[in-house]
Coordinates of N, CA and C in Angstrom, one line a residue:
X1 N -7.5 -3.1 8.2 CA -7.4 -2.6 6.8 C -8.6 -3.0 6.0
X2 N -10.0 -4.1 6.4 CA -11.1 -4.0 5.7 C -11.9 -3.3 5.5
X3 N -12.3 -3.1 4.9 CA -13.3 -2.0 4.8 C -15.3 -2.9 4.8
X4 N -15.9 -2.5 5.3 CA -16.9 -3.8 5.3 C -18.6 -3.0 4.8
X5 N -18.4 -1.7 4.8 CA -19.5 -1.3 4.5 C -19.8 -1.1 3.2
X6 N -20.9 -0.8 2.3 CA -21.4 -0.2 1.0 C -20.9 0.9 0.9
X7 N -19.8 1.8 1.5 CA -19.7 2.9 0.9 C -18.6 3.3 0.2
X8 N -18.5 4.2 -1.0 CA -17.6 4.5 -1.4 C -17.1 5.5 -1.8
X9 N -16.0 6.3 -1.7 CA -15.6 7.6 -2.3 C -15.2 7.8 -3.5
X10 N -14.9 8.1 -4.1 CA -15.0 8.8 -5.6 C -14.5 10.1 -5.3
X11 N -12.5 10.1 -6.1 CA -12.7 11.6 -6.2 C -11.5 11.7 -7.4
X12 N -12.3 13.4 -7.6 CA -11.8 13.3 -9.0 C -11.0 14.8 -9.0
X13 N -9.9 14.9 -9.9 CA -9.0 15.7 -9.4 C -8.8 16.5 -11.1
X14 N -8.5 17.8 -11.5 CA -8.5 18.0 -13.0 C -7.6 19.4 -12.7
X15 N -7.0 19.5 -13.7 CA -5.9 20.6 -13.6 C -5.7 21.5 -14.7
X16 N -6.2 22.5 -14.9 CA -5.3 23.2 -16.1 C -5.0 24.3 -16.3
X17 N -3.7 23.4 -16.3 CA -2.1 24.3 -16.5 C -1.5 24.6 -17.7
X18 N -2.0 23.9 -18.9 CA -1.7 23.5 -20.1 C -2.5 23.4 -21.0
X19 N -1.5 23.4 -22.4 CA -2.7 22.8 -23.5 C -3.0 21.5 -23.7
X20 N -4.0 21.1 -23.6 CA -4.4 20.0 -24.0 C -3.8 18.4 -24.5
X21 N -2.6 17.8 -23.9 CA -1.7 17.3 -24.2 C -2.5 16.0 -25.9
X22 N -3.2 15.8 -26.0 CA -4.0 14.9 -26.8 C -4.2 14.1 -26.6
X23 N -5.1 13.0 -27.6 CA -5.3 11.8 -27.4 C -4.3 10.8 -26.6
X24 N -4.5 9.6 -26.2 CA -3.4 8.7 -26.4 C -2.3 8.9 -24.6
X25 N -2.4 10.4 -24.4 CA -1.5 10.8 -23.5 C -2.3 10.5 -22.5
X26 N -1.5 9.3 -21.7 CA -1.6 9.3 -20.0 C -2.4 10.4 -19.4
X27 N -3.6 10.7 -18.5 CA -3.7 12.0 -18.2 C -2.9 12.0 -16.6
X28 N -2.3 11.2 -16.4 CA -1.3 11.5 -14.9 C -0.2 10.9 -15.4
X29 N 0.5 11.4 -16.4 CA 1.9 10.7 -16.4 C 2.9 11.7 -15.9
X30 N 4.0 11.0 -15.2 CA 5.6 11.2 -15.0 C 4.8 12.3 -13.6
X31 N 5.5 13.7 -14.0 CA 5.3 14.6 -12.7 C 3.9 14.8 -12.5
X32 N 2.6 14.3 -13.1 CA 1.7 14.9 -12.4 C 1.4 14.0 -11.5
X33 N 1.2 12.7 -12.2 CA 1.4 11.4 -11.4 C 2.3 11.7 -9.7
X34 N 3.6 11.6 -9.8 CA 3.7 11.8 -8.5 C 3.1 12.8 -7.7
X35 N 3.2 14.2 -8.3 CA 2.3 15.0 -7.5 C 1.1 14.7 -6.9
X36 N 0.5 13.8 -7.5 CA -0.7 13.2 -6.9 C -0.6 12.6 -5.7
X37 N 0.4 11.4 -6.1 CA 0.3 10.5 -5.0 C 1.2 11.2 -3.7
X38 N 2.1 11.8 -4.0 CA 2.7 13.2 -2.8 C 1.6 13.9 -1.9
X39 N 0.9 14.0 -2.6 CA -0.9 15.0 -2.2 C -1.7 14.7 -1.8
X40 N -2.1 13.0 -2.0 CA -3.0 12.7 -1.3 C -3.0 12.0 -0.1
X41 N -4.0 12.3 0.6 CA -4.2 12.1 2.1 C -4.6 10.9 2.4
X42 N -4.5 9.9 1.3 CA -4.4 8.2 1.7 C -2.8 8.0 1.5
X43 N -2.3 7.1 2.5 CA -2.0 6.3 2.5 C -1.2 6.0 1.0
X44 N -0.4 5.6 0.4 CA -0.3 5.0 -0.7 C 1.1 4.4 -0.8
X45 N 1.4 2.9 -1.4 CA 3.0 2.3 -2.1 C 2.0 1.5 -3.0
X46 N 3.2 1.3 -3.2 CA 3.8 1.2 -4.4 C 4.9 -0.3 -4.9
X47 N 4.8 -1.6 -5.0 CA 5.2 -2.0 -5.1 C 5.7 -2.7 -6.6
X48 N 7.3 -3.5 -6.5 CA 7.7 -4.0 -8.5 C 6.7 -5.5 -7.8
X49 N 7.1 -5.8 -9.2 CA 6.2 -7.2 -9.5 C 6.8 -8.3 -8.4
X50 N 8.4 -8.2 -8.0 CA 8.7 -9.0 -6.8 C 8.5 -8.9 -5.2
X51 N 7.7 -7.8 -5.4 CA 7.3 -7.3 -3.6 C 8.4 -6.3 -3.2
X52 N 9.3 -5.7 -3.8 CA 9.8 -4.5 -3.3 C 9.1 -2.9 -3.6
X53 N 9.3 -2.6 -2.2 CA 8.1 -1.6 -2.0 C 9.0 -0.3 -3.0
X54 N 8.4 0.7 -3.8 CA 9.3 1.3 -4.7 C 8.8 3.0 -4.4
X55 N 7.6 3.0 -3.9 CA 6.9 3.8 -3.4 C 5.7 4.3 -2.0
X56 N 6.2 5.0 -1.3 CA 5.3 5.3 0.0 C 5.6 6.8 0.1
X57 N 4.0 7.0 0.4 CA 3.8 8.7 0.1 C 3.9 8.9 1.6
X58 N 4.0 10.6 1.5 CA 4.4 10.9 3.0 C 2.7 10.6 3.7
X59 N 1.6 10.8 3.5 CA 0.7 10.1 3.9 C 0.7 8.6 4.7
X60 N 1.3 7.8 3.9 CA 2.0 6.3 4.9 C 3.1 6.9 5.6
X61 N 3.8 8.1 5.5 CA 5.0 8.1 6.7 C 4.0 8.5 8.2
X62 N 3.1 9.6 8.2 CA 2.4 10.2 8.7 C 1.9 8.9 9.5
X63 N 1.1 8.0 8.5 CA 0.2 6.9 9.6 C 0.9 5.8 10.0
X64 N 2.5 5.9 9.6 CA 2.9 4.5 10.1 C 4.1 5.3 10.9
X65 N 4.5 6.2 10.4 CA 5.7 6.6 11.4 C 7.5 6.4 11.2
X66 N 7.0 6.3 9.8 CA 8.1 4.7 9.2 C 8.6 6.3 7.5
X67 N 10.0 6.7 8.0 CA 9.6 7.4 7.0 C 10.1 6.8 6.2
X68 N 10.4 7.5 4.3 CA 9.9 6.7 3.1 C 11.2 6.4 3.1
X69 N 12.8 6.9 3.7 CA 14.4 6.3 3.2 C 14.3 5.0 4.0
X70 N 13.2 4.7 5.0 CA 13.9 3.4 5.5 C 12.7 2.2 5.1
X71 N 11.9 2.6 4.0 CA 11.3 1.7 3.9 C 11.6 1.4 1.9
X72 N 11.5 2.6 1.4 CA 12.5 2.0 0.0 C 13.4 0.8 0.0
X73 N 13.0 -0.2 -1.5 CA 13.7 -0.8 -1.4 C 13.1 -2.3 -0.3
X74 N 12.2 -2.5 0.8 CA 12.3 -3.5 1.6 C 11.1 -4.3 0.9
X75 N 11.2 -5.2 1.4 CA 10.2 -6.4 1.0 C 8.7 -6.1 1.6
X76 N 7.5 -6.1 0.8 CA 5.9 -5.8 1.4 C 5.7 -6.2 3.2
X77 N 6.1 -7.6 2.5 CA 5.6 -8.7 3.8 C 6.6 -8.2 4.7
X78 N 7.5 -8.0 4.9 CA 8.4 -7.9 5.8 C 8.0 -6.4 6.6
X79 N 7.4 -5.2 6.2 CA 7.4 -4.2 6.5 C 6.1 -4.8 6.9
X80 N 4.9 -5.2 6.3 CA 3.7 -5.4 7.0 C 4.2 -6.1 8.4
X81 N 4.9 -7.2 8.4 CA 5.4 -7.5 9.3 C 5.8 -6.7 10.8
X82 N 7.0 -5.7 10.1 CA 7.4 -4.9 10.9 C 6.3 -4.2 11.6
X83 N 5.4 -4.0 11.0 CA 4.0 -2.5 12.0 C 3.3 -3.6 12.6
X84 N 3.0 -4.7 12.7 CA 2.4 -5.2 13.7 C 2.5 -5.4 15.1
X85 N 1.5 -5.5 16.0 CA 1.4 -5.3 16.9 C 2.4 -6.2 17.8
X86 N 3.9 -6.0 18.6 CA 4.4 -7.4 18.9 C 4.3 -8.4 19.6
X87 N 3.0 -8.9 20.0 CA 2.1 -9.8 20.3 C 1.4 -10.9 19.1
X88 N 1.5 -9.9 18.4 CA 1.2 -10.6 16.9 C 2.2 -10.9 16.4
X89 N 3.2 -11.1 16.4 CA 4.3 -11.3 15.5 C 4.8 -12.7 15.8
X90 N 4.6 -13.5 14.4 CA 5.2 -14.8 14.7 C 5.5 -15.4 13.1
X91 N 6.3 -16.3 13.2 CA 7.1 -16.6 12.1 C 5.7 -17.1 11.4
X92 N 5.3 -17.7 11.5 CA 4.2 -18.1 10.8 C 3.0 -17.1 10.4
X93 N 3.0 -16.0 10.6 CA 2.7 -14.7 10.2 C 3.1 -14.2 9.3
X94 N 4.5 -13.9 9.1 CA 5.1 -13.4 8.1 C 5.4 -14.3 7.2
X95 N 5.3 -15.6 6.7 CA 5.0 -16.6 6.0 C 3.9 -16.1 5.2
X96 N 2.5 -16.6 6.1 CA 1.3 -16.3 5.6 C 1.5 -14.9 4.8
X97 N 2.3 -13.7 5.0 CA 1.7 -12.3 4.4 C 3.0 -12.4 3.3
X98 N 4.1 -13.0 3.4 CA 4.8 -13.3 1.9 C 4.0 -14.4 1.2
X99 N 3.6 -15.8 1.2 CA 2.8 -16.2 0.5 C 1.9 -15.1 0.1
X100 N 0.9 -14.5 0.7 CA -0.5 -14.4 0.2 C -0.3 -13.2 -1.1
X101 N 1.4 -11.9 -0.2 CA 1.4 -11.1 -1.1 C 2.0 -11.6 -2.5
X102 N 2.9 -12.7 -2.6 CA 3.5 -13.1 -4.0 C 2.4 -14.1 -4.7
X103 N 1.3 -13.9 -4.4 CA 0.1 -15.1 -5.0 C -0.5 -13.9 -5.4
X104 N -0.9 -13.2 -5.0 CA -1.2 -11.6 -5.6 C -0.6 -11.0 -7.1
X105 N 0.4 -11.0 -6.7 CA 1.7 -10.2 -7.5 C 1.5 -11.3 -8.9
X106 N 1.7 -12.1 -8.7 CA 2.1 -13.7 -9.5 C 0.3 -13.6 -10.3
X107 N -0.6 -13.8 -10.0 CA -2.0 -13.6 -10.5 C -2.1 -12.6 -10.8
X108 N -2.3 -11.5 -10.1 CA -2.7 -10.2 -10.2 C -4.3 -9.8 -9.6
X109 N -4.5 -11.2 -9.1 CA -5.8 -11.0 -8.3 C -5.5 -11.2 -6.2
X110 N -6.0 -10.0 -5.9 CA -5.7 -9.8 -4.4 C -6.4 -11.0 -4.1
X111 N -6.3 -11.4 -2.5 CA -7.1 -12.2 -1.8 C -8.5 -11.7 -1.3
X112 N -8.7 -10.7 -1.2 CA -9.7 -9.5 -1.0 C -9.9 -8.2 -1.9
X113 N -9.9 -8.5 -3.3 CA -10.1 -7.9 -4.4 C -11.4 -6.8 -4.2
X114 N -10.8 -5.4 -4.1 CA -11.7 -4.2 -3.9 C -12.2 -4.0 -2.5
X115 N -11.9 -4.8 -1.5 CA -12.1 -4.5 -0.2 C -11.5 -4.5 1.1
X116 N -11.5 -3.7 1.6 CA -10.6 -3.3 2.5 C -10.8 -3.9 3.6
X117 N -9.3 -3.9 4.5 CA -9.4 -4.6 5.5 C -9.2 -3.8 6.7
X118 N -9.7 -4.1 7.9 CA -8.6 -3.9 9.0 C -7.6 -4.0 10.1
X119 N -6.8 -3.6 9.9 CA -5.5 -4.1 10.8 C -5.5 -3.3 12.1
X120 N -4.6 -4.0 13.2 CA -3.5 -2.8 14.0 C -2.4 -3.3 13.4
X121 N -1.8 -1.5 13.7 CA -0.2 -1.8 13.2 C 0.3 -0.5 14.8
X122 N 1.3 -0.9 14.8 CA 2.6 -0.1 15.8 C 3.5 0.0 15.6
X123 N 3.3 1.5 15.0 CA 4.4 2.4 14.5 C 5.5 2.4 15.9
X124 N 6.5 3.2 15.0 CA 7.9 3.1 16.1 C 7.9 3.8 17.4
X125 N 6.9 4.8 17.7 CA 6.3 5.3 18.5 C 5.4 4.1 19.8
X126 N 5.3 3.2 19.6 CA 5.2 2.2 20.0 C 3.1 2.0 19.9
X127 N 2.7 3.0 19.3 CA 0.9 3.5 20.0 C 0.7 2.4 18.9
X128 N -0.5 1.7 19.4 CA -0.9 0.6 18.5 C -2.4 1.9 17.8
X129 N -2.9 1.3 16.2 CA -3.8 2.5 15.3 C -4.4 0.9 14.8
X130 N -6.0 1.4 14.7 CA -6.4 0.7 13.5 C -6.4 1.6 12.5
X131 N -6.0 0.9 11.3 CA -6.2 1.6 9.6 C -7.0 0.9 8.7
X132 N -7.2 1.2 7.6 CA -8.1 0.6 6.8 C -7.6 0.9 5.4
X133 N -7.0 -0.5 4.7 CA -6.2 -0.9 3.6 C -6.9 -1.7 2.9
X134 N -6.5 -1.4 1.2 CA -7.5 -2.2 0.2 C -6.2 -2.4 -0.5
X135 N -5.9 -3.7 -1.3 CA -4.6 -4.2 -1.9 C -5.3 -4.2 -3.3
X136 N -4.2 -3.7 -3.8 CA -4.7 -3.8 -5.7 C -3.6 -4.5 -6.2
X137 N -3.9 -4.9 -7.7 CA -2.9 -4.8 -8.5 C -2.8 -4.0 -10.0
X138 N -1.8 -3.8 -10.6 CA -1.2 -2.8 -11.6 C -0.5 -3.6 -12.7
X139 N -1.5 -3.9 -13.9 CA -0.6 -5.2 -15.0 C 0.4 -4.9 -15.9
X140 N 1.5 -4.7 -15.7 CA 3.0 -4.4 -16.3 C 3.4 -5.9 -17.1
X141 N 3.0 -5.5 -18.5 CA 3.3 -6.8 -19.2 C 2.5 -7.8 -18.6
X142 N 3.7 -9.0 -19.0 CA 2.4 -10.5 -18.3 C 3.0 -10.4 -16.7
X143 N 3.0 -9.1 -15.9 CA 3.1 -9.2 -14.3 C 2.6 -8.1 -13.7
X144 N 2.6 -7.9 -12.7 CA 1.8 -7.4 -11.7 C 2.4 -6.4 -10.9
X145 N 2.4 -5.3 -10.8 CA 2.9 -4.2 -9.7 C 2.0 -4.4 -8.5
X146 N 2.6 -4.0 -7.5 CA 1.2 -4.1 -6.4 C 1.1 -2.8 -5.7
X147 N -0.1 -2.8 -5.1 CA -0.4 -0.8 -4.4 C -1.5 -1.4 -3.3

């Protein structure tokens, strides 16, 4: 999930369906917002400030295999958990990725702020994939959403 090079994409999406909603207005709020994240071809969740995942577009069902009814609702670290390779899997693993994600959440600063990392994960299909994941945070009041 790192990403290690200089490069970056940039993309910009504009729509018009409507008048001009004004100042002040969100320009992705409620349904355009989801339609976005529905749409696009990364990857994307969505977690509350306590690590429950609240969102995963069908893009993450696609690359993890894991579709979105059985992942609503579960804990970050626990599902990062779950796609790993099971050679990798050890209690002290999923420690480290609940620590590191609730030090995140709790600050609002990733451990690798704007760059991506990469992992293998194995989906239920058993095929091990490298992917490439960048962890943000989202400041709700004095807390932290995570994506």
């Amino acid at each position: 999930m790192y990403y290690t090079n200089d490069t970056a994409t940039i993309s910009t999406c504009a729509e018009n369906s409507g008048p001009d909603p004004g100042p002040g207005t969100p320009p992705l709020a409620g349904d355009k917002f989801s339609r976005l994240v529905a749409r696009s071809w990364d990857g994307i969740l969505l977690t509350t400030s306590s690590g429950t995942i609240v969102e995963w577009n069908p893009a993450m069902e696609q690359i993890t295999g894991i579709p979105r009814s059985e992942i609503l609702g579960k804990w970050l670290w626990d599902v990062h958990f779950q796609l790993l390779p099971e050679e990798k899997k050890t209690p002290e693993r999923l420690e480290r990725f609940k620590t590191l994600i609730l030090s995140s959440l709790a600050t609002g600063r990733p451990e690798e702020p704007g760059h991506n990392i990469e992992l293998e994960i194995q989906g239920p299909d058993r095929q091990v994939r490298v992917i490439e994941s960048c962890m943000f945070t989202i400041p709700e009041g004095n807390r932290f959403m995570g994506g």
